[in-house]
Amino acid sequence: WVQDRTVDSLAADEVFPHFIAEELPAGMAGVVISGALAAAMSSLDSSLNAISSVVVGDFAQPLCPACSDTQLLRLGRLVTAAATVLMVCFALLFRAAEKTAMFDLFNVWTSVFTGAAFSLFIAATLGGRVVDNKTALISIAVSLLANVYLALSTNGLLPAGLTAPLDSYWTNVLVNAVF
C-alpha cells in the first residue's frame, strides 16, 4: 500500500472525500457518495417532519382547537420551510467555524439541546416527585446558559478574557453537572 503524502496536508474532515475522489473507482465512488447523501437526506427529512409534527400537534392544535386541517397543514409546511432555512444557516455557520473536526463541533452544539434534557430525564426518573416544575425549568435555563457559554468558549467565539480553557468533549459533562 502506498501512502498518499497529500493526506498529511488535509484537514480531518477532508480525508474521507479525498479518499473517495482519489482512491475509489468511478462507479464505486458514485455509490459511496449516493449512500452518504441518502443517509443525510433521510436524517434531515425525519428531523424536519418531527419538528413540524411537534409544533402543529403539541402547540398549534391545543392553542387553536377551531383551526381546520387545511390551516394546520399550511402551518406545518411553513414550520418545515422555516426549519429548513435554519438548518441551512446553521450548516453554513458550522462550516465557517474553527474546529478540529466536524464531529467536535457537532458534539458541542448537540449538547446544547441534549445535555439539559438528559439531566431532566434522570432527575425525573430517579427523583420521582421531588423535582417540581419550577425547579426543573430553572435548572434547564441555567444548564442551557452554561452550555451556550461553553459552546461559544470552546469554539473560540468569545473574547480571550471570557474563554474557558476546556476541550469541547467536556461541554456535555459539565452541563449535566451544572443541572
Short mmCIF file of N, CA and C in Angstrom, two decimals, residues 38-135:
data_model
loop_
_atom_site.label_atom_id
_atom_site.label_comp_id
_atom_site.label_asym_id
_atom_site.label_seq_id
_atom_site.Cartn_x
_atom_site.Cartn_y
_atom_site.Cartn_z
N ALA A 38 -27.95 9.94 0.63
CA ALA A 38 -29.23 9.33 1.02
C ALA A 38 -29.36 9.27 2.54
N ALA A 39 -28.28 8.92 3.23
CA ALA A 39 -28.32 8.87 4.69
C ALA A 39 -28.54 10.26 5.28
N ALA A 40 -27.85 11.26 4.73
CA ALA A 40 -28.02 12.63 5.23
C ALA A 40 -29.43 13.13 4.97
N MET A 41 -29.96 12.90 3.77
CA MET A 41 -31.32 13.35 3.45
C MET A 41 -32.35 12.65 4.32
N SER A 42 -32.15 11.38 4.60
CA SER A 42 -33.08 10.64 5.44
C SER A 42 -33.13 11.22 6.85
N SER A 43 -31.97 11.52 7.40
CA SER A 43 -31.91 12.09 8.74
C SER A 43 -32.53 13.48 8.78
N LEU A 44 -32.22 14.28 7.79
CA LEU A 44 -32.74 15.66 7.77
C LEU A 44 -34.25 15.69 7.56
N ASP A 45 -34.76 14.88 6.65
CA ASP A 45 -36.21 14.93 6.44
C ASP A 45 -36.97 14.38 7.64
N SER A 46 -36.39 13.42 8.35
CA SER A 46 -37.03 12.92 9.57
C SER A 46 -37.05 14.00 10.64
N SER A 47 -35.97 14.75 10.75
CA SER A 47 -35.92 15.86 11.71
C SER A 47 -36.94 16.94 11.36
N LEU A 48 -37.02 17.28 10.09
CA LEU A 48 -37.98 18.30 9.67
C LEU A 48 -39.41 17.85 9.94
N ASN A 49 -39.71 16.59 9.66
CA ASN A 49 -41.04 16.05 9.92
C ASN A 49 -41.35 16.09 11.41
N ALA A 50 -40.39 15.72 12.25
CA ALA A 50 -40.60 15.72 13.70
C ALA A 50 -40.83 17.13 14.23
N ILE A 51 -40.05 18.09 13.75
CA ILE A 51 -40.22 19.48 14.18
C ILE A 51 -41.61 19.98 13.82
N SER A 52 -42.02 19.74 12.60
CA SER A 52 -43.34 20.17 12.15
C SER A 52 -44.46 19.49 12.93
N SER A 53 -44.32 18.20 13.17
CA SER A 53 -45.34 17.45 13.92
C SER A 53 -45.48 17.96 15.34
N VAL A 54 -44.35 18.25 15.99
CA VAL A 54 -44.40 18.74 17.36
C VAL A 54 -45.05 20.12 17.42
N VAL A 55 -44.65 21.01 16.53
CA VAL A 55 -45.22 22.37 16.55
C VAL A 55 -46.72 22.33 16.27
N VAL A 56 -47.13 21.58 15.27
CA VAL A 56 -48.55 21.54 14.92
C VAL A 56 -49.35 20.74 15.94
N GLY A 57 -48.89 19.54 16.26
CA GLY A 57 -49.67 18.66 17.14
C GLY A 57 -49.65 19.04 18.60
N ASP A 58 -48.49 19.50 19.09
CA ASP A 58 -48.38 19.78 20.52
C ASP A 58 -48.62 21.23 20.90
N PHE A 59 -48.47 22.14 19.95
CA PHE A 59 -48.66 23.55 20.27
C PHE A 59 -49.86 24.16 19.56
N ALA A 60 -49.90 24.06 18.22
CA ALA A 60 -50.94 24.74 17.45
C ALA A 60 -52.33 24.16 17.70
N GLN A 61 -52.48 22.85 17.65
CA GLN A 61 -53.80 22.25 17.83
C GLN A 61 -54.40 22.54 19.21
N PRO A 62 -53.65 22.39 20.30
CA PRO A 62 -54.24 22.71 21.60
C PRO A 62 -54.56 24.21 21.77
N LEU A 63 -53.74 25.07 21.16
CA LEU A 63 -53.97 26.51 21.29
C LEU A 63 -55.10 26.99 20.38
N CYS A 64 -55.33 26.27 19.30
CA CYS A 64 -56.37 26.67 18.35
C CYS A 64 -57.18 25.44 17.95
N PRO A 65 -58.09 24.97 18.84
CA PRO A 65 -58.87 23.78 18.51
C PRO A 65 -59.83 23.98 17.32
N ALA A 66 -60.14 25.23 17.02
CA ALA A 66 -61.06 25.52 15.92
C ALA A 66 -60.36 25.55 14.56
N CYS A 67 -59.03 25.45 14.54
CA CYS A 67 -58.30 25.50 13.27
C CYS A 67 -58.64 24.28 12.42
N SER A 68 -58.82 24.52 11.15
CA SER A 68 -59.14 23.41 10.23
C SER A 68 -57.88 22.63 9.89
N ASP A 69 -58.09 21.46 9.31
CA ASP A 69 -56.96 20.64 8.88
C ASP A 69 -56.13 21.37 7.82
N THR A 70 -56.79 22.13 6.96
CA THR A 70 -56.09 22.88 5.92
C THR A 70 -55.17 23.93 6.55
N GLN A 71 -55.66 24.62 7.57
CA GLN A 71 -54.84 25.62 8.25
C GLN A 71 -53.66 24.97 8.95
N LEU A 72 -53.90 23.84 9.60
CA LEU A 72 -52.82 23.14 10.29
C LEU A 72 -51.79 22.61 9.29
N LEU A 73 -52.25 22.15 8.13
CA LEU A 73 -51.34 21.68 7.10
C LEU A 73 -50.46 22.83 6.59
N ARG A 74 -51.07 23.99 6.37
CA ARG A 74 -50.31 25.17 5.94
C ARG A 74 -49.26 25.55 6.99
N LEU A 75 -49.67 25.53 8.27
CA LEU A 75 -48.73 25.84 9.34
C LEU A 75 -47.59 24.83 9.36
N GLY A 76 -47.91 23.55 9.19
CA GLY A 76 -46.88 22.52 9.15
C GLY A 76 -45.89 22.75 8.02
N ARG A 77 -46.37 23.14 6.86
CA ARG A 77 -45.48 23.43 5.73
C ARG A 77 -44.62 24.65 6.00
N LEU A 78 -45.22 25.67 6.63
CA LEU A 78 -44.47 26.88 6.97
C LEU A 78 -43.38 26.57 8.00
N VAL A 79 -43.71 25.78 8.99
CA VAL A 79 -42.73 25.39 10.00
C VAL A 79 -41.61 24.58 9.36
N THR A 80 -41.94 23.68 8.46
CA THR A 80 -40.93 22.89 7.76
C THR A 80 -40.00 23.78 6.94
N ALA A 81 -40.57 24.76 6.24
CA ALA A 81 -39.75 25.68 5.45
C ALA A 81 -38.84 26.51 6.35
N ALA A 82 -39.38 27.01 7.46
CA ALA A 82 -38.56 27.81 8.39
C ALA A 82 -37.45 26.95 9.00
N ALA A 83 -37.76 25.73 9.38
CA ALA A 83 -36.75 24.84 9.96
C ALA A 83 -35.68 24.51 8.93
N THR A 84 -36.06 24.36 7.66
CA THR A 84 -35.09 24.09 6.59
C THR A 84 -34.13 25.27 6.45
N VAL A 85 -34.65 26.48 6.45
CA VAL A 85 -33.80 27.67 6.34
C VAL A 85 -32.85 27.73 7.53
N LEU A 86 -33.35 27.46 8.74
CA LEU A 86 -32.49 27.46 9.92
C LEU A 86 -31.40 26.40 9.83
N MET A 87 -31.75 25.21 9.34
CA MET A 87 -30.75 24.14 9.19
C MET A 87 -29.66 24.55 8.22
N VAL A 88 -30.03 25.16 7.11
CA VAL A 88 -29.04 25.60 6.12
C VAL A 88 -28.15 26.68 6.72
N CYS A 89 -28.74 27.63 7.45
CA CYS A 89 -27.95 28.69 8.08
C CYS A 89 -26.97 28.12 9.10
N PHE A 90 -27.43 27.18 9.92
CA PHE A 90 -26.53 26.56 10.90
C PHE A 90 -25.45 25.75 10.20
N ALA A 91 -25.78 25.09 9.09
CA ALA A 91 -24.77 24.32 8.36
C ALA A 91 -23.68 25.26 7.83
N LEU A 92 -24.07 26.41 7.31
CA LEU A 92 -23.08 27.38 6.83
C LEU A 92 -22.25 27.94 7.97
N LEU A 93 -22.89 28.18 9.11
CA LEU A 93 -22.18 28.66 10.30
C LEU A 93 -21.18 27.61 10.79
N PHE A 94 -21.60 26.36 10.83
CA PHE A 94 -20.72 25.28 11.28
C PHE A 94 -19.54 25.10 10.33
N ARG A 95 -19.81 25.26 9.03
CA ARG A 95 -18.74 25.09 8.05
C ARG A 95 -17.68 26.17 8.23
N ALA A 96 -18.11 27.39 8.58
CA ALA A 96 -17.18 28.51 8.71
C ALA A 96 -16.47 28.53 10.06
N ALA A 97 -17.00 27.84 11.05
CA ALA A 97 -16.42 27.89 12.40
C ALA A 97 -15.08 27.16 12.46
N GLU A 98 -14.19 27.66 13.34
CA GLU A 98 -12.92 26.98 13.56
C GLU A 98 -13.18 25.69 14.33
N LYS A 99 -12.56 24.60 13.86
CA LYS A 99 -12.78 23.31 14.51
C LYS A 99 -11.66 22.36 14.13
N THR A 100 -11.46 21.35 14.97
CA THR A 100 -10.51 20.30 14.62
C THR A 100 -11.16 19.36 13.61
N ALA A 101 -12.40 18.96 13.92
CA ALA A 101 -13.18 18.11 13.03
C ALA A 101 -14.65 18.47 13.21
N MET A 102 -15.45 18.17 12.23
CA MET A 102 -16.87 18.49 12.30
C MET A 102 -17.54 17.79 13.48
N PHE A 103 -17.07 16.59 13.84
CA PHE A 103 -17.67 15.88 14.95
C PHE A 103 -17.51 16.65 16.26
N ASP A 104 -16.38 17.33 16.44
CA ASP A 104 -16.18 18.13 17.65
C ASP A 104 -17.24 19.21 17.76
N LEU A 105 -17.48 19.89 16.67
CA LEU A 105 -18.49 20.95 16.65
C LEU A 105 -19.88 20.38 16.84
N PHE A 106 -20.16 19.27 16.20
CA PHE A 106 -21.45 18.59 16.36
C PHE A 106 -21.67 18.20 17.81
N ASN A 107 -20.66 17.66 18.46
CA ASN A 107 -20.76 17.23 19.85
C ASN A 107 -21.10 18.39 20.77
N VAL A 108 -20.43 19.53 20.59
CA VAL A 108 -20.68 20.69 21.44
C VAL A 108 -22.09 21.22 21.24
N TRP A 109 -22.50 21.40 20.01
CA TRP A 109 -23.80 22.05 19.77
C TRP A 109 -24.98 21.12 20.01
N THR A 110 -24.83 19.83 19.83
CA THR A 110 -25.94 18.95 20.19
C THR A 110 -26.09 18.86 21.69
N SER A 111 -25.00 19.05 22.42
CA SER A 111 -25.10 19.04 23.87
C SER A 111 -25.90 20.23 24.39
N VAL A 112 -25.99 21.29 23.60
CA VAL A 112 -26.82 22.44 23.99
C VAL A 112 -28.26 21.98 24.19
N PHE A 113 -28.72 21.09 23.35
CA PHE A 113 -30.11 20.66 23.42
C PHE A 113 -30.30 19.36 24.21
N THR A 114 -29.31 18.49 24.16
CA THR A 114 -29.49 17.19 24.81
C THR A 114 -28.99 17.15 26.24
N GLY A 115 -28.06 18.02 26.60
CA GLY A 115 -27.49 17.98 27.94
C GLY A 115 -28.53 18.20 29.03
N ALA A 116 -29.27 19.28 28.93
CA ALA A 116 -30.29 19.57 29.94
C ALA A 116 -31.44 18.57 29.87
N ALA A 117 -31.80 18.13 28.69
CA ALA A 117 -32.90 17.17 28.56
C ALA A 117 -32.54 15.83 29.21
N PHE A 118 -31.30 15.39 29.03
CA PHE A 118 -30.87 14.14 29.64
C PHE A 118 -30.87 14.27 31.16
N SER A 119 -30.37 15.37 31.67
CA SER A 119 -30.36 15.59 33.12
C SER A 119 -31.77 15.65 33.68
N LEU A 120 -32.67 16.29 32.96
CA LEU A 120 -34.07 16.36 33.40
C LEU A 120 -34.69 14.97 33.43
N PHE A 121 -34.40 14.16 32.43
CA PHE A 121 -34.90 12.79 32.40
C PHE A 121 -34.40 11.99 33.60
N ILE A 122 -33.11 12.10 33.90
CA ILE A 122 -32.53 11.39 35.04
C ILE A 122 -33.15 11.87 36.35
N ALA A 123 -33.31 13.19 36.49
CA ALA A 123 -33.90 13.74 37.71
C ALA A 123 -35.34 13.25 37.88
N ALA A 124 -36.11 13.21 36.80
CA ALA A 124 -37.49 12.75 36.88
C ALA A 124 -37.57 11.26 37.16
N THR A 125 -36.67 10.50 36.58
CA THR A 125 -36.68 9.05 36.77
C THR A 125 -36.24 8.67 38.18
N LEU A 126 -35.15 9.25 38.62
CA LEU A 126 -34.60 8.89 39.92
C LEU A 126 -35.23 9.68 41.06
N GLY A 127 -35.65 10.91 40.77
CA GLY A 127 -36.17 11.77 41.83
C GLY A 127 -37.67 11.68 42.04
N GLY A 128 -38.37 11.07 41.08
CA GLY A 128 -39.82 10.97 41.20
C GLY A 128 -40.46 12.34 41.28
N ARG A 129 -41.22 12.58 42.33
CA ARG A 129 -41.93 13.86 42.51
C ARG A 129 -41.11 14.88 43.29
N VAL A 130 -39.85 14.60 43.55
CA VAL A 130 -39.01 15.52 44.32
C VAL A 130 -38.76 16.81 43.55
N VAL A 131 -38.64 16.70 42.21
CA VAL A 131 -38.36 17.87 41.37
C VAL A 131 -39.69 18.43 40.87
N ASP A 132 -40.00 19.67 41.27
CA ASP A 132 -41.23 20.29 40.79
C ASP A 132 -40.95 21.05 39.48
N ASN A 133 -42.01 21.55 38.85
CA ASN A 133 -41.88 22.19 37.54
C ASN A 133 -40.99 23.42 37.58
N LYS A 134 -41.15 24.25 38.59
CA LYS A 134 -40.36 25.49 38.67
C LYS A 134 -38.87 25.17 38.78
N THR A 135 -38.53 24.22 39.64
CA THR A 135 -37.13 23.83 39.80
C THR A 135 -36.57 23.25 38.50
#
